Coordinates of C-alpha atoms and ligand atoms in Angstrom, one line a residue:
X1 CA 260.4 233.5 232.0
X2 CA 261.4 231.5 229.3
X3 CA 261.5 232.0 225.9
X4 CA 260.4 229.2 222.8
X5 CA 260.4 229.1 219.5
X6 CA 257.2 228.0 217.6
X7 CA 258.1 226.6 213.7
X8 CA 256.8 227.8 211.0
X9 CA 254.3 229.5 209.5
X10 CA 250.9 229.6 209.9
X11 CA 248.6 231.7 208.3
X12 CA 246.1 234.0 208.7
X13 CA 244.4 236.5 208.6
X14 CA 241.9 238.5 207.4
X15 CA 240.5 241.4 208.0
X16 CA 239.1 242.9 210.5
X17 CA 237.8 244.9 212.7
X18 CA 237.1 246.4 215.3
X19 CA 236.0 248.6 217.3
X20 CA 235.8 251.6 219.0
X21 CA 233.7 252.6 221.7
X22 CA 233.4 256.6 222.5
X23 CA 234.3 256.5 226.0
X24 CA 231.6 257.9 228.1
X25 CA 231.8 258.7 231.9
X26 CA 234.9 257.1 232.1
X27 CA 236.9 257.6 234.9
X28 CA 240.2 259.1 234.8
X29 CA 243.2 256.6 233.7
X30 CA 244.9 254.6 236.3
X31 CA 248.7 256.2 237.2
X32 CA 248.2 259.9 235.4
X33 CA 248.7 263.0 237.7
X34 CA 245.9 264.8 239.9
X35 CA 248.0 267.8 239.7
X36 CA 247.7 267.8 235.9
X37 CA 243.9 267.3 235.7
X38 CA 243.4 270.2 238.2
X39 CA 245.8 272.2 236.4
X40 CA 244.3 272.2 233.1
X41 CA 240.8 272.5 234.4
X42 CA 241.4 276.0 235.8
X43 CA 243.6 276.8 232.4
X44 CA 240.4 275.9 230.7
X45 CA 237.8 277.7 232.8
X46 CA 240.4 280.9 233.1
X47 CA 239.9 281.0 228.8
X48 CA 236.1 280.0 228.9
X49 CA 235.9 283.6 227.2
X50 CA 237.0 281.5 223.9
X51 CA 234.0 279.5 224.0
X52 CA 235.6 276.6 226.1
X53 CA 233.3 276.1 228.7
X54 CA 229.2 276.9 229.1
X55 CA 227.8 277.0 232.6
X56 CA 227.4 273.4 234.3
X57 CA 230.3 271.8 233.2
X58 CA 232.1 270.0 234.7
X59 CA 235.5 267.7 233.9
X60 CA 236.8 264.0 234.5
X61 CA 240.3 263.0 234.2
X62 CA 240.9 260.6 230.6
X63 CA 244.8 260.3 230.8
X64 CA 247.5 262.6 229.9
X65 CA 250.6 262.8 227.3
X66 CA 253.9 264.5 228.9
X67 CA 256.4 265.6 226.3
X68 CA 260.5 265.3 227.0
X69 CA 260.4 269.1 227.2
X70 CA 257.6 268.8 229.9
X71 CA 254.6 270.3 227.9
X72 CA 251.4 268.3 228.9
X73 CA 248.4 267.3 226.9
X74 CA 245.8 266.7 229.6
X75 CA 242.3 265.0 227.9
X76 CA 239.4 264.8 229.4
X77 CA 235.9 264.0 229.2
X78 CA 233.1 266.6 229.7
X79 CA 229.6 267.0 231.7
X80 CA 227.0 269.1 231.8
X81 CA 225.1 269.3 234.5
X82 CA 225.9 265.8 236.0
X83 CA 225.4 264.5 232.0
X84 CA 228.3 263.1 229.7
X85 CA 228.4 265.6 226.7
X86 CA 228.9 263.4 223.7
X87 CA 231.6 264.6 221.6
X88 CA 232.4 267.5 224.0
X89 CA 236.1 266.1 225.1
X90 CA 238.4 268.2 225.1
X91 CA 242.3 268.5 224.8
X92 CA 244.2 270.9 227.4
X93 CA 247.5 271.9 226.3
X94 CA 250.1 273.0 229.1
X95 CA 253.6 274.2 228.4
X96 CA 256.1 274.3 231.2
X97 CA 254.8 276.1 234.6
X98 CA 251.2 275.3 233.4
X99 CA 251.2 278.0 230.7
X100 CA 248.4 278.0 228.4
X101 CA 248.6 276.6 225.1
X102 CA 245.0 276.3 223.6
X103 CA 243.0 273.5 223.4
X104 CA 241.7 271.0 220.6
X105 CA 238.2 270.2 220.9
X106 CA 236.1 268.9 217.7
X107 CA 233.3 271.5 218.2
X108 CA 233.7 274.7 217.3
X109 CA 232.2 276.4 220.6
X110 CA 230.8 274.5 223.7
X111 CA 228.3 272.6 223.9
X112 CA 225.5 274.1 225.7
X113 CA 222.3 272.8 228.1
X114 CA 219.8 270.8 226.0
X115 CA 216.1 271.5 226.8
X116 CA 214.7 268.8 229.0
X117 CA 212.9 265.8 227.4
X118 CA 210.4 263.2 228.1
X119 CA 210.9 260.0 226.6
X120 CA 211.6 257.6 228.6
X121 CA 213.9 255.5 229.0
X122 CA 211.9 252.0 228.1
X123 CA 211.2 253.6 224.7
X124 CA 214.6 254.8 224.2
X125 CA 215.4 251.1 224.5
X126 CA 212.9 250.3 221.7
X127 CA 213.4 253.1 219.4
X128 CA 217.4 251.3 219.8
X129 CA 216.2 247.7 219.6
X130 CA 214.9 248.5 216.2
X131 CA 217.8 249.9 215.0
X132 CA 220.0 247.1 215.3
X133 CA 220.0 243.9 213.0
X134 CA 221.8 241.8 215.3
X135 CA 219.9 238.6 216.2
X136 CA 219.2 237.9 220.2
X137 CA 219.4 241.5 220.6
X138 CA 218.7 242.9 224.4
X139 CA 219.0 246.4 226.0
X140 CA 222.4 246.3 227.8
X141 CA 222.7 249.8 228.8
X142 CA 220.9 253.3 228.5
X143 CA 222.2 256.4 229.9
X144 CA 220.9 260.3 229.4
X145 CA 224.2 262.5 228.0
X146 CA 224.0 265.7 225.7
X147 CA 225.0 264.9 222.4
X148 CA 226.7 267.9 221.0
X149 CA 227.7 269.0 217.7
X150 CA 228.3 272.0 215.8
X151 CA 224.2 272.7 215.0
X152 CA 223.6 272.7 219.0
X153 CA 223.3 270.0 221.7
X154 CA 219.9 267.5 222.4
X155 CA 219.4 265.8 225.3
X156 CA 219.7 261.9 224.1
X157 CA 220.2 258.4 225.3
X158 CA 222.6 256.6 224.9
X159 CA 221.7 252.8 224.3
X160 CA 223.9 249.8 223.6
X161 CA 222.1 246.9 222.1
X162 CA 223.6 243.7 222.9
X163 CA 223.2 241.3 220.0
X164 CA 225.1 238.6 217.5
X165 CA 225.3 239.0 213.7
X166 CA 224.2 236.4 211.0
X167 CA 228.2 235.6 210.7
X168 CA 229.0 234.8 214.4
X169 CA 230.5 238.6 215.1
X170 CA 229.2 239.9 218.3
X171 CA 227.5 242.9 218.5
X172 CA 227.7 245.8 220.7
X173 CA 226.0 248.7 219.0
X174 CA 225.8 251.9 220.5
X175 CA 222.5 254.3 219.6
X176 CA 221.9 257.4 220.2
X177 CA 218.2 258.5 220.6
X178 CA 216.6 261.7 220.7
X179 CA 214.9 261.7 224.4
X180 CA 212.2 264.0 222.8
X181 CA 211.6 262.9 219.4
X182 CA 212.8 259.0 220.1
X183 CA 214.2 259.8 216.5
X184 CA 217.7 257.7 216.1
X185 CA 220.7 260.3 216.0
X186 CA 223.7 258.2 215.2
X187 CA 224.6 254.4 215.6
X188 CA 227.9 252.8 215.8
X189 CA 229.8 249.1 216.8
X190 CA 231.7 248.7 219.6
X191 CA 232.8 245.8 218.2
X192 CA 233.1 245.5 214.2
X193 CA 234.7 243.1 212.4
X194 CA 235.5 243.2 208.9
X195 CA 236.2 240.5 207.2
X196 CA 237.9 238.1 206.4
X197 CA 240.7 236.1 205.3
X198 CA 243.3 233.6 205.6
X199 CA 247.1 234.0 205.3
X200 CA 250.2 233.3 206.3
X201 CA 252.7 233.2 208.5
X202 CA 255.5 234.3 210.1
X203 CA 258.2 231.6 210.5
X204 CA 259.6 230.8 213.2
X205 CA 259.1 233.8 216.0
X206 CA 260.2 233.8 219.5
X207 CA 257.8 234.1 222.2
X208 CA 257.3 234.6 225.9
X209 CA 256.1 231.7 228.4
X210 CA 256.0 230.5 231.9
X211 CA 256.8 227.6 233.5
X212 CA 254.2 226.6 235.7
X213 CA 253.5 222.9 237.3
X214 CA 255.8 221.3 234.7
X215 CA 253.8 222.8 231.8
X216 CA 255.0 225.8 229.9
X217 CA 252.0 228.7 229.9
X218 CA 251.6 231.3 226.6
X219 CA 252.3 234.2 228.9
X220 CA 254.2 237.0 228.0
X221 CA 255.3 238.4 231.1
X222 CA 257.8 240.8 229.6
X223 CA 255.1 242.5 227.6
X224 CA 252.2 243.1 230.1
X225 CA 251.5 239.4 230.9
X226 CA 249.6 239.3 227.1
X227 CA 247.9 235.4 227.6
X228 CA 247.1 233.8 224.5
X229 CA 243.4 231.5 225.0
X230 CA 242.4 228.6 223.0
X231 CA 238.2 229.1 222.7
X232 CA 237.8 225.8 220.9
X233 CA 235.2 226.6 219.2
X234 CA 233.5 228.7 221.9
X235 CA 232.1 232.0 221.8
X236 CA 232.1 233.3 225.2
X237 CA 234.2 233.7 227.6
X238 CA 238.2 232.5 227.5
X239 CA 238.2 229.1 227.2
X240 CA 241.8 227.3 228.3
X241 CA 245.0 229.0 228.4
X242 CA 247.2 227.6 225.9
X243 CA 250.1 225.6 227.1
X244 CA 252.4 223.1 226.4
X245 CA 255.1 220.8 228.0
X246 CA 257.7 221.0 225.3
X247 CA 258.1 224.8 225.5
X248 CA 257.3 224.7 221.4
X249 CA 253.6 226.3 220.2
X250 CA 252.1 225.0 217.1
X251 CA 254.2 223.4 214.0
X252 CA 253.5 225.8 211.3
X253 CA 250.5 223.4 210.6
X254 CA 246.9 224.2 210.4
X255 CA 246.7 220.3 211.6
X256 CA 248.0 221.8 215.0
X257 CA 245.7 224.0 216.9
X258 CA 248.7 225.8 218.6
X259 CA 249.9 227.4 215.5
X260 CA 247.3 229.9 215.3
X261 CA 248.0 230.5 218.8
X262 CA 251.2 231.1 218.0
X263 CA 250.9 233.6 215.6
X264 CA 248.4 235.3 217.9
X265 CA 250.5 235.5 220.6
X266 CA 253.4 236.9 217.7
X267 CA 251.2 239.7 216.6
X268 CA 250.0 240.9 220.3
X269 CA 253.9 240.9 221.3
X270 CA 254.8 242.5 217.9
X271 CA 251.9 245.1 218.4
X272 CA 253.2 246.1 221.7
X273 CA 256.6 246.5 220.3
X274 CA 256.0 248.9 217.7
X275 CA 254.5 250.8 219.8
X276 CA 256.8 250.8 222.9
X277 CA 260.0 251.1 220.7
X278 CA 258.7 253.8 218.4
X279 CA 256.2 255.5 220.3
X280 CA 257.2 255.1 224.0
X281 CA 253.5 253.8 224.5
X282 CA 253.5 251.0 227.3
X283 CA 250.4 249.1 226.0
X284 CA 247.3 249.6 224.7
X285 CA 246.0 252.3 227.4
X286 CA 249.6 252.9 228.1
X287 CA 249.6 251.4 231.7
X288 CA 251.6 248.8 231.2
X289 CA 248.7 246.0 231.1
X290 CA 248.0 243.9 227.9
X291 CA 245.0 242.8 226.2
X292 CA 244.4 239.1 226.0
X293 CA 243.9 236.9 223.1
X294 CA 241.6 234.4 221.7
X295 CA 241.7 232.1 218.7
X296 CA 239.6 229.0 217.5
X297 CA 236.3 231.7 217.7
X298 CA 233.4 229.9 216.8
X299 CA 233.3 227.3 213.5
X300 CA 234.6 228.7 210.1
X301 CA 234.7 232.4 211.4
X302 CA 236.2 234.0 209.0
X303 CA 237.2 237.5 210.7
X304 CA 238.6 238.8 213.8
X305 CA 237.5 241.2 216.1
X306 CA 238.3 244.0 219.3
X307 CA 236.2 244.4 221.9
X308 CA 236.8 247.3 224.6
X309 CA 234.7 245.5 226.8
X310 CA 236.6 242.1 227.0
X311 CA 240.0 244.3 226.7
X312 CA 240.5 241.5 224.5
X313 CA 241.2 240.5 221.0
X314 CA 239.9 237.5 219.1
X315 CA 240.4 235.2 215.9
X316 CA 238.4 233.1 213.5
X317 CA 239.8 230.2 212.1
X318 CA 238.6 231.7 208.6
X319 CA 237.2 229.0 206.4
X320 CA 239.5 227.4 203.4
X321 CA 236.9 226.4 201.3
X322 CA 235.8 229.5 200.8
X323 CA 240.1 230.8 200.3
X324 CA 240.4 232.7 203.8
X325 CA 243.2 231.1 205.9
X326 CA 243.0 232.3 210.0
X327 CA 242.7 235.8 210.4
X328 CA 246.0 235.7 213.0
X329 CA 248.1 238.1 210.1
X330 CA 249.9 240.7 211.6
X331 CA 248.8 243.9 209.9
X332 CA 245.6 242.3 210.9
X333 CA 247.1 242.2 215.0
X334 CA 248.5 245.2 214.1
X335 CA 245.1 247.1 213.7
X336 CA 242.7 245.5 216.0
X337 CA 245.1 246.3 218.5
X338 CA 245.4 250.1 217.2
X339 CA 241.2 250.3 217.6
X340 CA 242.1 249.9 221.0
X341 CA 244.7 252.8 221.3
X342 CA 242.2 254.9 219.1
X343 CA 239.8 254.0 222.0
X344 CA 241.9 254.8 224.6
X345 CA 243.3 258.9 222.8
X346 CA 241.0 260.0 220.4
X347 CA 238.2 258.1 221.3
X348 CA 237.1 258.8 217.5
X349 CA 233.7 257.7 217.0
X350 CA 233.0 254.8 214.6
X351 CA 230.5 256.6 212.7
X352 CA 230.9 259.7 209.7
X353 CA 234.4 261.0 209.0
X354 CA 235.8 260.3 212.1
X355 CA 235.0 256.4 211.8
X356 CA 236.9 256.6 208.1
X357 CA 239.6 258.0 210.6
X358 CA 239.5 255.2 213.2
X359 CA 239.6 253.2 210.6
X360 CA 242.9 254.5 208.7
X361 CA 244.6 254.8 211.7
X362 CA 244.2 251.1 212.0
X363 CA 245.1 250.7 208.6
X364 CA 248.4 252.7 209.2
X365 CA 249.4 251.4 212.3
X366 CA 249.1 247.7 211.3
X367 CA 251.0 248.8 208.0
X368 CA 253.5 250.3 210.5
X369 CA 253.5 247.0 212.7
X370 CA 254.4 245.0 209.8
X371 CA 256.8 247.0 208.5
X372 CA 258.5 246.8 212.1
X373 CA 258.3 243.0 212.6
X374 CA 260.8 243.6 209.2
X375 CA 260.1 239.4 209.2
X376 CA 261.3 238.0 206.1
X377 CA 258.0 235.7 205.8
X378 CA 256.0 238.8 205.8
X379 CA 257.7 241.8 204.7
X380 CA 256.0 245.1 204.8
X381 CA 253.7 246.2 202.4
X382 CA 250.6 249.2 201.9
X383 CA 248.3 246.1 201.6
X384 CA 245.4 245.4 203.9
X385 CA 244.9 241.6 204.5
X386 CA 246.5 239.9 201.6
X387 CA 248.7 238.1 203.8
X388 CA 245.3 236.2 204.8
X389 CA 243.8 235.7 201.6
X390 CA 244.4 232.6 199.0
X391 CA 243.8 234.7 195.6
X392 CA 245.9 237.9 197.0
X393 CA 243.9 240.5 196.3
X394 CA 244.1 242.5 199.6
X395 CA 241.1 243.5 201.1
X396 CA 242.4 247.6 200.7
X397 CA 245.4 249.1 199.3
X398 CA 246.5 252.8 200.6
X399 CA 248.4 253.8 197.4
X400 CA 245.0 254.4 195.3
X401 CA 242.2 253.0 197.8
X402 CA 239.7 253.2 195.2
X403 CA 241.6 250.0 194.0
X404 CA 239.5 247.8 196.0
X405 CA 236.1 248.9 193.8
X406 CA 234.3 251.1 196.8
X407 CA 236.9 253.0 199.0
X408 CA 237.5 256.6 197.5
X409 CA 240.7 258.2 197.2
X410 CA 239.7 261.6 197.3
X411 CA 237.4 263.7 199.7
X412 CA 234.4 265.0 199.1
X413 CA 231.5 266.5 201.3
X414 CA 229.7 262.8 200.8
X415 CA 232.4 260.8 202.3
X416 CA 231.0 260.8 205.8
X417 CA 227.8 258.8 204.4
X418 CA 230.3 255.4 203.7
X419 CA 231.1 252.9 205.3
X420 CA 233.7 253.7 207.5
X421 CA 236.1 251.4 205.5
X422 CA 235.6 253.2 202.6
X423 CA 235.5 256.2 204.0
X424 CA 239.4 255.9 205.3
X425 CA 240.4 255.9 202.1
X426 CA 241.4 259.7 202.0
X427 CA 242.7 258.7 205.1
X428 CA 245.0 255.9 204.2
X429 CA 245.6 257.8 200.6
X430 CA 247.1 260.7 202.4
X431 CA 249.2 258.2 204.9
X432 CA 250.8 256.6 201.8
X433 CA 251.6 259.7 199.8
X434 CA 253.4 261.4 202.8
X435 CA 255.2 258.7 203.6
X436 CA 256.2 257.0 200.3
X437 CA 254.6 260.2 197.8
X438 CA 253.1 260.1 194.8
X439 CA 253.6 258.4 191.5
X440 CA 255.0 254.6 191.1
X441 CA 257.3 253.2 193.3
X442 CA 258.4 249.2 194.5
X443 CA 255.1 249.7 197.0
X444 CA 252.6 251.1 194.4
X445 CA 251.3 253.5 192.4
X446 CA 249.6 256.4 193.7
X447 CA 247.3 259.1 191.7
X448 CA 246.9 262.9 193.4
X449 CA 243.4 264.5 193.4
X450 CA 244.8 267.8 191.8
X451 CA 247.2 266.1 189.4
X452 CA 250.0 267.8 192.0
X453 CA 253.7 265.8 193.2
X454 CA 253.8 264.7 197.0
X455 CA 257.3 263.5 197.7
X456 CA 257.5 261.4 200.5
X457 CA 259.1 261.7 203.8
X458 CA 259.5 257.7 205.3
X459 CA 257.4 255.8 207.4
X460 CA 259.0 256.5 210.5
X461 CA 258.3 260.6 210.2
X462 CA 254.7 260.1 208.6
X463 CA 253.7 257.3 211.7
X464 CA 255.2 260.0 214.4
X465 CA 253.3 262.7 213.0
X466 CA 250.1 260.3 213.2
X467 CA 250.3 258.8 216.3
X468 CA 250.9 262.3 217.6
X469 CA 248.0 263.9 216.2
X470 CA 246.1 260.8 217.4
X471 CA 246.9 261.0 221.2
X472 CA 247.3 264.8 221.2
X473 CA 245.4 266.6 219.2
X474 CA 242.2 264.6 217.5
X475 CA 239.2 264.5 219.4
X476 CA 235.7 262.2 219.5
X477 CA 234.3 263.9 216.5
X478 CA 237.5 265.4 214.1
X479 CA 236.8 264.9 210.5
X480 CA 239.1 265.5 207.9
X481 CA 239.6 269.1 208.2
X482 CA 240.6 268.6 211.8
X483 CA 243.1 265.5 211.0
X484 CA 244.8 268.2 208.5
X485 CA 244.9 270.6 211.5
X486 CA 246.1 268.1 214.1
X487 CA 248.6 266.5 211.9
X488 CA 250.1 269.9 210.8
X489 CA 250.2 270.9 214.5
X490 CA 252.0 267.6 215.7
X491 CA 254.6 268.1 212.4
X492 CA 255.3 271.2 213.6
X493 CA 256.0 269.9 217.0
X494 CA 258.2 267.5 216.0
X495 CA 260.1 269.4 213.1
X496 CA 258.9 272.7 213.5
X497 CA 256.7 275.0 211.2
X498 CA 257.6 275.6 207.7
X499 CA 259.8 272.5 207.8
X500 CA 259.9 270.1 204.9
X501 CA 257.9 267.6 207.0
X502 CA 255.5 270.2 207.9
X503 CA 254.9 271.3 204.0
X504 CA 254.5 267.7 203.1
X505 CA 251.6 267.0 205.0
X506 CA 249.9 270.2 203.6
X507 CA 251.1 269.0 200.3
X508 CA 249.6 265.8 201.2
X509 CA 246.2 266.6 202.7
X510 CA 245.4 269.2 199.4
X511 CA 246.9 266.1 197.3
X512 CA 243.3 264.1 198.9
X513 CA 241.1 267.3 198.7
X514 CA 241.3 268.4 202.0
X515 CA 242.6 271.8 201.7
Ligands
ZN601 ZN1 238.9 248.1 211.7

């Protein structure tokens, strides 16, 4: 492989989006142990007594977490009676030998059988047509799960609507019908893109290639083989592999179509850095194999988007005229690529409290990623997107969210009806004041909910409590509560209970309301 050297800058960015799909009848993960699935299955149906497992369930394999001491966080997905169970995934935790160590599920018992139901599917597909606003929308899927929360469980479909929004975003929304009532449950993207902007650059970055036929391929072999595609314009499908015979990728020019390129290709490989250096995560579903990437989407597409079902990620040129440069940043990188992980652990649904979750957890991670990169061109920052934006007001801002005129800083019981963007920010507010605390500092100034004093404990302690909580303890449906829960249980992993760290993120959930 070699190695080139694209110059200067480019710029980027904006905001975006993504997407998480629950993961539904998935099989189990490529390269995770039988022995572990089969293990933690029989933990879990030993303690069904604890309201773990109803009658007719049945388990499939989503990946598991070993820890350097050899404890094992086996997730899997759930079925009842040959049915996915929305939201009924659970967490199995093993200690050394296989010893029981509880579960984390999001409902509070298990799900149990729904009553049969009659709709069929046809109408299903109807009831889900009319609840998306995508134009060209088709039927792309329907399947019969239970969807289970804590008032019960109702036999549903599950459709995804296949579709493309006014601005050029693809659509894949998932709805979930009542297969009695045909009443709409719950709706979320699979892809979601968020908007916009333009920004800037990252100097001169090293990246990975391949010499192939006397031309030199954007490849990066050393970090999953992460190709970088040129769409020209398209909207489907790749388009051309970006190469060039000089070994050099763009000029720091918008004149040159390889710049954007470049600093696609610079956040993928930056992405899978920060998370293979700090998190011993080996890509996004932690097997080693990388997402692709596309830029030049469309005409003046100003956003940039994930999409499970590509495995791919993909950038809009943005549109100057309007002051949004490409949306290639790399907090923006940074969390379209984290939608993925979210997709891939969690699985937290894009919808309620646990959307405003997926959605800070992209907001912190790409913070994190940028932070990492410690590039001189684009030094870290709690901003969302104002590398990409001409007037630099960042799209969000994690010190005091409620900066940006409709996030919210503080929880309430009505938080679950925003947007999901607003809604994260208790997330994101809580992320900024255990890490950096509360008051004003070089990166902001940031308010408590009950007037009380959060001091912070670094980025590198506040992301490892996160991403632990994320892969081992939050499920499809936590809401806030349970992110208090899970991130107190991964802080006292990692520095034990009663620690300073531990008390900080106490400190810092009450700090946001959520006591
Ligand atoms: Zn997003």
């Amino acid at each position: 492989m070699r190695r080139t050297t694209f110059l200067s800058g480019l710029a980027t960015a904006a905001l975006l989006a993504s997407a998480a799909t629950v993961p539904t009848a998935a099989a189990a993960a490529p390269g995770v142990s039988g022995d572990a699935f089969t293990r933690a299955v029989a933990q879990l149906k030993a303690h069904s007594g604890a309201g773990l497992v109803a009658d007719g369930q049945t388990f499939t394999l989503r990946n598991v977490v070993t820890d350097p001491d050899g404890a094992e966080h086996v997730r899997l997905n759930r079925y009842s009676d040959g049915l996915p169970v929305l939201g009924g995934d659970v967490v199995v935790h093993l200690g050394k030998g296989s010893t029981w160590h509880g579960a984390s599920q999001s409902l509070a018992a298990a799900p149990q059988r729904a009553p049969k139901a009659k709709l069929s599917k046809a109408a299903a597909g109807r009831a889900a047509l009319a609840a998306s606003t995508a134009t060209g929308r088709v039927v792309a899927g329907a399947q019969l799960v239970h969807d289970a929360d804590d008032t019960g469980t109702t036999l549903a479909y599950e459709v995804v609507v296949a579709g493309v929004y006014a601005d050029g975003t693809p659509s894949e929304l998932h709805v979930v019908v009542d297969a009695s009532t045909g009443a709409v449950r719950d709706k979320w993207e699979g892809v979601v893109a968020e908007g916009t902007g333009n920004t800037y650059h990252s100097g001169s970055v090293p990246l990975g290639s391949v010499l192939s036929g006397g031309t030199y391929q954007l490849t990066d072999t050393a970090r999953g083989g992460a190709k970088t595609y040129d769409l020209n314009g398209g909207t489907s499908g790749t388009g051309a592999l970006v190469t060039s015979t000089s070994n050099v990728f763009g000029d720091g020019t918008l004149g040159n179509r390889q710049t954007t390129a470049a600093d696609a290709a610079y956040g993928a490989a930056t992405t899978w850095d920060y998370f293979k250096n700090t998190h011993g995560r080996n890509g996004i579903r932690n097997d080693g194999v990388a997402a692709y990437s596309r830029v030049h989407y469309g005409t003046k597409y100003v956003n940039a988007f994930w999409s499970d079902s590509c495995f791919c990620m993909t950038y809009g040129d943005g549109d100057l005229s309007q002051g949004w440069e490409p949306l290639t940043s790399l907090d923006i990188a940074g969390h379209e690529m984290t939608h993925g992980i979210t997709s891939n652990t969690a699985g937290l649904r894009y919808s309620g409290e646990a959307g405003g979750l997926n959605e800070a957890t992209s907001d912190i991670f790409g913070t994190l990623v940028e932070f990492h990169a410690n590039n001189p061109k684009d030094p870290g920052d709690y901003l969302i997107g104002i590398e990409v934006k001409t007037n630099g007001v960042p799209l969000r801002y994690m010190d005091k969210p409620s900066k940006d005129g409709r996030s919210v800083d503080c929880w309430s019981s009505s938080v679950g009806r925003l947007d999901v963007h607003y809604s994260s920010g208790v997330g994101n507010h809580f992320f900024y004041l255990l890490a950096v605390g509360s008051g004003s500092s070089s990166y902001g100034n940031s308010p408590t909910c009950d007037g009380s004093t959060v001091t912070g404990i670094g980025n590198a302690k506040a992301g490892a409590i996160w991403y632990r909580a994320l892969t081992r303890y939050m499920t499809s449906r936590t809401n806030y509560a349970g992110a208090r829960t899970a991130t107190l249980s991964a802080a006292a992993d990692l520095y034990g209970a009663g620690s300073v760290e531990y008390n900080t993120v106490a400190a810092a959930w009450s700090a946001v309301n959520v006591k």
